[in-house]
PDB file of C-alpha atoms and ligand atoms in Angstrom:
ATOM      1  CA  UNK L   1      75.902  10.799 129.595  1.00  0.00           C
ATOM      2  CA  UNK L   2      76.161  14.602 130.111  1.00  0.00           C
ATOM      3  CA  UNK L   3      78.585  17.196 131.317  1.00  0.00           C
ATOM      4  CA  UNK L   4      77.576  20.035 133.016  1.00  0.00           C
ATOM      5  CA  UNK L   5      80.445  22.602 131.907  1.00  0.00           C
ATOM      6  CA  UNK L   6      80.220  26.541 132.792  1.00  0.00           C
ATOM      7  CA  UNK L   7      81.950  29.613 133.490  1.00  0.00           C
ATOM      8  CA  UNK L   8      81.729  31.644 135.993  1.00  0.00           C
ATOM      9  CA  UNK L   9      83.183  35.229 137.600  1.00  0.00           C
ATOM     10  CA  UNK L  10      84.938  34.799 140.945  1.00  0.00           C
ATOM     11  CA  UNK L  11      86.447  37.945 142.686  1.00  0.00           C
ATOM     12  CA  UNK L  12      88.834  37.387 144.829  1.00  0.00           C
ATOM     13  CA  UNK L  13      89.868  39.670 147.981  1.00  0.00           C
ATOM     14  CA  UNK L  14      93.196  40.063 147.666  1.00  0.00           C
ATOM     15  CA  UNK L  15      94.564  43.017 150.378  1.00  0.00           C
ATOM     16  CA  UNK L  16      93.937  46.882 151.161  1.00  0.00           C
ATOM     17  CA  UNK L  17      95.820  49.188 148.752  1.00  0.00           C
ATOM     18  CA  UNK L  18      96.625  53.106 148.596  1.00  0.00           C
ATOM     19  CA  UNK L  19      95.455  54.949 145.652  1.00  0.00           C
ATOM     20  CA  UNK L  20      93.823  58.392 145.662  1.00  0.00           C
ATOM     21  CA  UNK L  21      90.431  58.146 144.352  1.00  0.00           C
ATOM     22  CA  UNK L  22      89.922  60.824 141.321  1.00  0.00           C
ATOM     23  CA  UNK L  23      86.561  61.022 142.224  1.00  0.00           C
ATOM     24  CA  UNK L  24      86.181  61.500 145.909  1.00  0.00           C
ATOM     25  CA  UNK L  25      89.856  61.613 147.408  1.00  0.00           C
ATOM     26  CA  UNK L  26      89.517  58.478 149.657  1.00  0.00           C
ATOM     27  CA  UNK L  27      93.026  56.708 149.815  1.00  0.00           C
ATOM     28  CA  UNK L  28      91.635  53.654 151.133  1.00  0.00           C
ATOM     29  CA  UNK L  29      91.179  50.774 148.269  1.00  0.00           C
ATOM     30  CA  UNK L  30      90.633  47.489 148.163  1.00  0.00           C
ATOM     31  CA  UNK L  31      92.442  44.857 145.746  1.00  0.00           C
ATOM     32  CA  UNK L  32      90.335  42.139 143.659  1.00  0.00           C
ATOM     33  CA  UNK L  33      91.249  39.763 141.353  1.00  0.00           C
ATOM     34  CA  UNK L  34      88.575  38.758 139.034  1.00  0.00           C
ATOM     35  CA  UNK L  35      89.005  35.658 136.885  1.00  0.00           C
ATOM     36  CA  UNK L  36      87.019  33.706 134.639  1.00  0.00           C
ATOM     37  CA  UNK L  37      86.762  29.845 135.713  1.00  0.00           C
ATOM     38  CA  UNK L  38      85.850  27.127 133.856  1.00  0.00           C
ATOM     39  CA  UNK L  39      83.946  24.752 135.957  1.00  0.00           C
ATOM     40  CA  UNK L  40      83.099  21.145 135.351  1.00  0.00           C
ATOM     41  CA  UNK L  41      80.258  19.971 137.355  1.00  0.00           C
ATOM     42  CA  UNK L  42      80.475  23.198 139.697  1.00  0.00           C
ATOM     43  CA  UNK L  43      84.181  22.183 139.993  1.00  0.00           C
ATOM     44  CA  UNK L  44      86.401  25.069 138.879  1.00  0.00           C
ATOM     45  CA  UNK L  45      88.983  23.655 136.933  1.00  0.00           C
ATOM     46  CA  UNK L  46      91.017  26.676 135.870  1.00  0.00           C
ATOM     47  CA  UNK L  47      91.247  30.320 135.831  1.00  0.00           C
ATOM     48  CA  UNK L  48      92.072  32.629 132.655  1.00  0.00           C
ATOM     49  CA  UNK L  49      91.459  36.028 131.928  1.00  0.00           C
ATOM     50  CA  UNK L  50      92.739  37.240 135.538  1.00  0.00           C
ATOM     51  CA  UNK L  51      92.400  40.883 135.522  1.00  0.00           C
ATOM     52  CA  UNK L  52      92.906  43.086 138.958  1.00  0.00           C
ATOM     53  CA  UNK L  53      90.485  45.767 139.681  1.00  0.00           C
ATOM     54  CA  UNK L  54      90.592  48.295 142.688  1.00  0.00           C
ATOM     55  CA  UNK L  55      87.377  49.243 144.252  1.00  0.00           C
ATOM     56  CA  UNK L  56      87.549  52.484 146.418  1.00  0.00           C
ATOM     57  CA  UNK L  57      86.189  51.893 150.000  1.00  0.00           C
ATOM     58  CA  UNK L  58      84.176  55.202 149.903  1.00  0.00           C
ATOM     59  CA  UNK L  59      82.491  55.649 146.534  1.00  0.00           C
ATOM     60  CA  UNK L  60      82.604  52.320 145.107  1.00  0.00           C
ATOM     61  CA  UNK L  61      84.576  53.548 141.884  1.00  0.00           C
ATOM     62  CA  UNK L  62      86.396  50.704 140.170  1.00  0.00           C
ATOM     63  CA  UNK L  63      89.558  50.898 138.744  1.00  0.00           C
ATOM     64  CA  UNK L  64      91.286  48.505 136.535  1.00  0.00           C
ATOM     65  CA  UNK L  65      94.918  47.885 137.102  1.00  0.00           C
ATOM     66  CA  UNK L  66      97.602  47.234 134.434  1.00  0.00           C
ATOM     67  CA  UNK L  67      98.794  43.702 134.702  1.00  0.00           C
ATOM     68  CA  UNK L  68     102.229  44.416 134.525  1.00  0.00           C
ATOM     69  CA  UNK L  69     101.952  46.439 138.012  1.00  0.00           C
ATOM     70  CA  UNK L  70     100.308  43.973 139.910  1.00  0.00           C
ATOM     71  CA  UNK L  71     103.536  42.398 141.288  1.00  0.00           C
ATOM     72  CA  UNK L  72     104.468  45.874 142.425  1.00  0.00           C
ATOM     73  CA  UNK L  73     101.188  46.793 144.199  1.00  0.00           C
ATOM     74  CA  UNK L  74     101.122  43.437 145.887  1.00  0.00           C
ATOM     75  CA  UNK L  75     104.724  44.112 147.385  1.00  0.00           C
ATOM     76  CA  UNK L  76     103.917  47.833 148.204  1.00  0.00           C
ATOM     77  CA  UNK L  77     100.385  48.141 148.706  1.00  0.00           C
ATOM     78  CA  UNK L  78     100.670  51.299 146.846  1.00  0.00           C
ATOM     79  CA  UNK L  79      98.724  52.138 143.366  1.00  0.00           C
ATOM     80  CA  UNK L  80      99.876  55.116 141.443  1.00  0.00           C
ATOM     81  CA  UNK L  81      98.066  56.603 138.138  1.00  0.00           C
ATOM     82  CA  UNK L  82     100.664  55.095 136.393  1.00  0.00           C
ATOM     83  CA  UNK L  83      99.360  51.713 137.456  1.00  0.00           C
ATOM     84  CA  UNK L  84      95.677  52.645 136.135  1.00  0.00           C
ATOM     85  CA  UNK L  85      95.007  51.086 132.952  1.00  0.00           C
ATOM     86  CA  UNK L  86      91.403  52.247 132.791  1.00  0.00           C
ATOM     87  CA  UNK L  87      88.466  53.592 134.920  1.00  0.00           C
ATOM     88  CA  UNK L  88      85.752  50.766 135.274  1.00  0.00           C
ATOM     89  CA  UNK L  89      82.999  52.858 137.100  1.00  0.00           C
ATOM     90  CA  UNK L  90      83.385  56.512 138.526  1.00  0.00           C
ATOM     91  CA  UNK L  91      80.579  57.299 140.595  1.00  0.00           C
ATOM     92  CA  UNK L  92      79.616  60.452 141.469  1.00  0.00           C
ATOM     93  CA  UNK L  93      79.636  60.990 145.211  1.00  0.00           C
ATOM     94  CA  UNK L  94      79.828  64.509 147.147  1.00  0.00           C
ATOM     95  CA  UNK L  95      83.389  64.975 147.634  1.00  0.00           C
ATOM     96  CA  UNK L  96      82.256  66.118 151.358  1.00  0.00           C
ATOM     97  CA  UNK L  97      80.387  63.257 152.430  1.00  0.00           C
ATOM     98  CA  UNK L  98      80.699  60.774 150.032  1.00  0.00           C
ATOM     99  CA  UNK L  99      76.923  60.453 149.499  1.00  0.00           C
ATOM    100  CA  UNK L 100      75.850  59.057 146.368  1.00  0.00           C
ATOM    101  CA  UNK L 101      74.695  62.309 144.051  1.00  0.00           C
ATOM    102  CA  UNK L 102      72.828  62.875 140.671  1.00  0.00           C
ATOM    103  CA  UNK L 103      74.934  64.421 138.002  1.00  0.00           C
ATOM    104  CA  UNK L 104      72.153  67.443 138.317  1.00  0.00           C
ATOM    105  CA  UNK L 105      72.141  67.878 141.722  1.00  0.00           C
ATOM    106  CA  UNK L 106      73.363  71.545 142.993  1.00  0.00           C
ATOM    107  CA  UNK L 107      73.650  70.448 146.302  1.00  0.00           C
ATOM    108  CA  UNK L 108      74.665  67.627 148.405  1.00  0.00           C
ATOM    109  CA  UNK L 109      71.020  65.713 149.672  1.00  0.00           C
ATOM    110  CA  UNK L 110      72.724  64.604 152.415  1.00  0.00           C
ATOM    111  CA  UNK L 111      74.860  67.110 153.820  1.00  0.00           C
ATOM    112  CA  UNK L 112      73.906  70.302 151.713  1.00  0.00           C
ATOM    113  CA  UNK L 113      77.420  70.658 150.524  1.00  0.00           C
ATOM    114  CA  UNK L 114      77.225  72.708 147.250  1.00  0.00           C
ATOM    115  CA  UNK L 115      78.443  70.669 144.216  1.00  0.00           C
TER     116      UNK L 115
HETATM  117 ZN1   ZN I 201      86.160  57.048 146.020  1.00  0.00          ZN
HETATM  118 ZN1   ZN I 202      77.364  65.501 150.814  1.00  0.00          ZN
END
């Protein structure tokens, strides 16, 4: 007799929220809750290490939200800089059109905006 016990990462879309992206100035974000899930024969048993992330819809930058701010965000759908624990990923994008750019680019390859 053997058991199949595993761990998986689950992303759960919660809702759309407002936050001003420090990267591209977009204000439309999606709030996700990510949890490590202990599985038993591929059936999720329980979740732990829950954390909340917001993802910029424009440049896909990811910010980690403080757990104590989560309830307020769920109520108001508004995230402020005080609610951010850390920047998980900050993509380089053109501030004009949101196109992904390289750090060394002088001009946006998509719209020609000077960077
Ligand atoms: Zn952004
Ligand atoms: Zn551009």
